[in-house]
Structure formats: structure tokens, C-alpha cells
Short mmCIF file of C-alpha atoms and ligand atoms in Angstrom, two decimals:
data_model
loop_
_atom_site.label_atom_id
_atom_site.label_comp_id
_atom_site.label_asym_id
_atom_site.label_seq_id
_atom_site.Cartn_x
_atom_site.Cartn_y
_atom_site.Cartn_z
CA MET A 1 87.35 149.39 169.12
CA THR A 2 89.42 146.93 167.20
CA LYS A 3 91.40 144.09 168.74
CA GLU A 4 94.60 146.16 168.53
CA ASP A 5 92.96 149.19 170.13
CA ILE A 6 91.88 147.03 173.04
CA LYS A 7 95.31 145.53 173.46
CA GLN A 8 96.75 149.03 173.55
CA THR A 9 94.16 150.10 176.12
CA TYR A 10 94.41 147.29 178.68
CA SER A 11 97.51 145.84 180.22
CA MET A 12 97.55 142.20 181.24
CA ARG A 13 97.94 143.32 184.85
CA GLU A 14 94.82 145.40 184.66
CA ILE A 15 92.84 142.42 183.43
CA VAL A 16 94.03 140.00 186.10
CA THR A 17 93.30 142.50 188.89
CA ARG A 18 89.72 142.62 187.62
CA TYR A 19 89.55 138.97 188.58
CA GLY A 20 91.08 139.61 191.98
CA PHE A 21 94.68 138.65 191.25
CA TYR A 22 97.44 140.98 192.34
CA PRO A 23 100.84 140.19 190.85
CA ASN A 24 103.60 139.95 193.47
CA ARG A 25 106.83 141.92 193.23
CA ALA A 26 108.21 139.53 190.65
CA GLY A 27 105.00 139.81 188.64
CA PHE A 28 103.60 136.37 189.44
CA ILE A 29 100.07 135.33 190.45
CA PRO A 30 98.73 131.93 191.50
CA CYS A 31 97.63 130.27 188.28
CA PRO A 32 93.87 130.06 188.06
CA PHE A 33 94.09 127.34 185.44
CA HIS A 34 95.70 124.59 187.43
CA LYS A 35 94.93 123.46 190.93
CA GLY A 36 96.93 124.12 194.07
CA ASP A 37 99.30 126.69 192.69
CA ARG A 38 100.67 128.01 195.97
CA GLU A 39 103.95 129.02 194.39
CA ALA A 40 102.34 131.57 192.08
CA SER A 41 103.59 130.12 188.81
CA MET A 42 101.89 132.46 186.42
CA LYS A 43 103.99 135.33 185.23
CA ILE A 44 102.09 138.41 184.15
CA TYR A 45 103.80 140.27 181.35
CA ASP A 46 102.71 143.53 179.84
CA LYS A 47 100.56 142.00 177.11
CA ASP A 48 100.32 138.35 177.99
CA PHE A 49 100.63 135.65 180.64
CA HIS A 50 102.50 132.44 180.99
CA CYS A 51 102.21 129.74 183.63
CA PHE A 52 105.43 127.91 184.33
CA GLY A 53 103.40 125.23 186.12
CA CYS A 54 100.87 124.12 183.53
CA GLY A 55 101.99 125.99 180.45
CA ALA A 56 98.84 128.10 180.16
CA HIS A 57 99.67 131.01 177.91
CA GLY A 58 97.91 133.80 176.10
CA ASP A 59 96.91 137.42 175.88
CA ILE A 60 94.17 139.42 177.65
CA PHE A 61 91.49 137.86 175.47
CA ALA A 62 92.70 134.33 176.17
CA PHE A 63 92.72 135.05 179.92
CA ILE A 64 89.14 136.31 179.93
CA GLN A 65 88.00 133.47 177.68
CA GLN A 66 89.45 130.86 180.00
CA MET A 67 88.33 132.58 183.18
CA ASP A 68 84.76 133.01 182.03
CA GLY A 69 84.50 130.02 179.76
CA ILE A 70 83.54 132.15 176.79
CA GLY A 71 84.67 132.49 173.20
CA PHE A 72 86.91 135.14 171.70
CA LYS A 73 83.97 137.10 170.37
CA GLU A 74 82.38 137.47 173.81
CA ALA A 75 85.71 138.39 175.42
CA PHE A 76 86.36 140.90 172.71
CA GLN A 77 82.94 142.47 173.14
CA ALA A 78 83.25 142.45 176.94
CA LEU A 79 86.26 144.73 176.53
CA GLY A 80 84.38 147.11 174.25
CA GLY A 81 85.21 145.52 170.95
CA ILE A 82 82.82 146.24 168.13
CA TYR A 83 82.28 143.95 165.20
CA GLU A 84 81.67 145.93 162.08
CA LYS A 85 79.01 143.82 160.54
CA PRO A 86 78.00 145.05 157.11
CA SER A 87 74.39 146.07 157.21
CA PHE A 88 71.76 144.45 155.05
CA SER A 89 71.38 147.55 152.91
CA SER A 90 75.10 147.81 152.21
CA ASN A 91 75.16 144.10 151.34
CA LEU A 92 72.31 144.75 148.95
CA ALA A 93 74.12 147.71 147.40
CA ILE A 94 77.21 145.57 146.88
CA TYR A 95 75.12 142.82 145.36
CA ARG A 96 73.46 145.26 142.98
CA ALA A 97 76.75 146.91 141.97
CA ASN A 98 78.21 143.46 141.22
CA LYS A 99 75.15 142.53 139.26
CA ARG A 100 75.35 145.72 137.19
CA LYS A 101 79.02 145.11 136.51
CA GLU A 102 78.25 141.55 135.45
CA MET A 103 75.51 142.79 133.13
CA ARG A 104 77.80 145.38 131.59
CA GLU A 105 80.46 142.75 130.97
CA LYS A 106 77.92 140.41 129.35
CA GLN A 107 76.66 143.25 127.19
CA ARG A 108 80.21 144.12 126.11
CA GLU A 109 80.81 140.47 125.24
CA ARG A 110 77.57 140.33 123.21
CA ASP A 111 78.48 143.53 121.38
CA LYS A 112 81.88 142.13 120.58
CA GLN A 113 80.36 138.96 119.16
CA LYS A 114 77.93 141.02 117.11
CA ARG A 115 80.78 143.12 115.67
CA LEU A 116 82.74 139.99 114.79
CA LEU A 117 79.75 138.45 113.07
CA ASN A 118 79.01 141.67 111.26
CA ALA A 119 82.60 142.01 110.02
CA LYS A 120 82.53 138.43 108.80
CA LYS A 121 79.28 138.98 106.88
CA ILE A 122 80.64 142.13 105.26
CA ASP A 123 83.67 140.18 104.00
CA ILE A 124 81.49 137.41 102.68
CA TYR A 125 79.01 139.72 100.89
CA ARG A 126 81.85 141.72 99.37
CA GLU A 127 83.43 138.57 98.07
CA TYR A 128 80.14 137.35 96.60
CA LEU A 129 79.54 140.72 94.98
CA GLN A 130 82.87 140.49 93.17
CA ARG A 131 82.07 136.99 91.96
CA ALA A 132 78.45 137.61 90.96
CA LYS A 133 77.42 138.98 87.63
CA PRO A 134 76.75 142.70 88.15
CA LEU A 135 73.06 143.55 88.57
CA SER A 136 72.06 139.87 88.51
CA GLU A 137 69.55 138.71 91.10
CA VAL A 138 72.31 137.25 93.33
CA TRP A 139 74.37 140.40 92.94
CA CYS A 140 71.38 142.59 93.97
CA ASP A 141 70.64 140.40 96.98
CA CYS A 142 74.25 140.57 98.04
CA TYR A 143 74.36 144.28 97.43
CA ASN A 144 71.31 144.87 99.62
CA ALA A 145 72.58 142.52 102.31
CA LEU A 146 75.95 144.29 102.25
CA GLN A 147 74.31 147.71 102.62
CA LEU A 148 72.42 146.44 105.61
CA GLU A 149 75.54 145.02 107.24
CA LEU A 150 77.51 148.19 106.54
CA TYR A 151 74.75 150.18 108.14
CA ARG A 152 74.84 147.81 111.14
CA HIS A 153 78.61 148.10 111.21
CA ALA A 154 78.35 151.85 111.64
CA GLU A 155 75.71 151.37 114.30
CA LEU A 156 77.71 148.79 116.21
CA ASN A 157 80.86 150.87 116.11
CA GLY A 158 79.12 154.10 116.92
CA LEU A 159 80.09 155.70 113.63
CA GLU A 160 78.09 157.59 111.12
CA SER A 161 77.39 155.60 108.03
CA ARG A 162 79.96 156.45 105.40
CA TRP A 163 78.46 154.32 102.72
ZN1 ZN B 1 99.01 126.99 185.51
#
């Protein structure tokens, strides 16, 4: 049960009677949190309590916590609350999924950089080809390098080589 489920299930009155307090006709009990409360200063409302003597105030969990000297977690569990702790295996699955996502993003970034570099090289080789004397050694080197980059371009962009 969640905290809200529990609050729906138990009234404040139900909780105080568990500790042996029975609200009078006006809905008051002697305050257990300050001494000598013969007047019954603690008003029990539907979902919470308030002491007009010492100012103690809270809901069913707060009452149990203060009565038993325990923390919220223990009070919550005492009333049937269940903490949904993620299991080790689900943590591992989340970790792995995040890791895979991270790897995919890195791969995409690397591919992008490769495409940029490839495009830049193609521009450069084309420019050199235009400047070089056709069929000279430089021209041939550039031509071969360009073919290689064009081939890589197709590969990187998932296209069939058109050149
Ligand atoms: Zn009080």
C-alpha cells in the first residue's frame, strides 16, 4: 500500500484507540506527548491530531512515530506500507539500457564527424583536380584519393556508389 492508501484506510481515531485512547464526545483525548494532561487537550480529527496544550500536531504516521519512537519508514511499514525498491536486476537492466543509448549516441556523433571530414576531403580533392595539370602525377593522386573518398561517402551515407 502507498501512503495515500493507508491514509484512506485508517482514521486517526482508529489509530489512537490502538494505543488505548478513546476520544470523548467532543473528540478529545489526554495528550500523550505532554505530561499531566487531565483536561484532554488533544483533538482527534478524521485524518490528524492537534494538541491545544503543547501544540503537538500530525497525521496517523506522526502519531505512531512519536508514540513508538520510530521513524516514518517504520510507521509506514507497521501500517502495511510497502516500499517499492527496484530490484538489482531491474537496476542492471536500466544501467545497460542507458549504456547502450550512450554508445549509440557516441557512434552517431563519430559517424557525423566522419561524414564532415569526408565531405571536406571531397571538396579539397575536387579543387586540386581542377588546378592540377590533367593526368600529371598530382592529378592522378588526387583523382585516386577522390575516388576513395567518394566511395567512402556512399558508404557513410548508406548510398550506392554513383561514381
Ligand atoms: Zn500535548
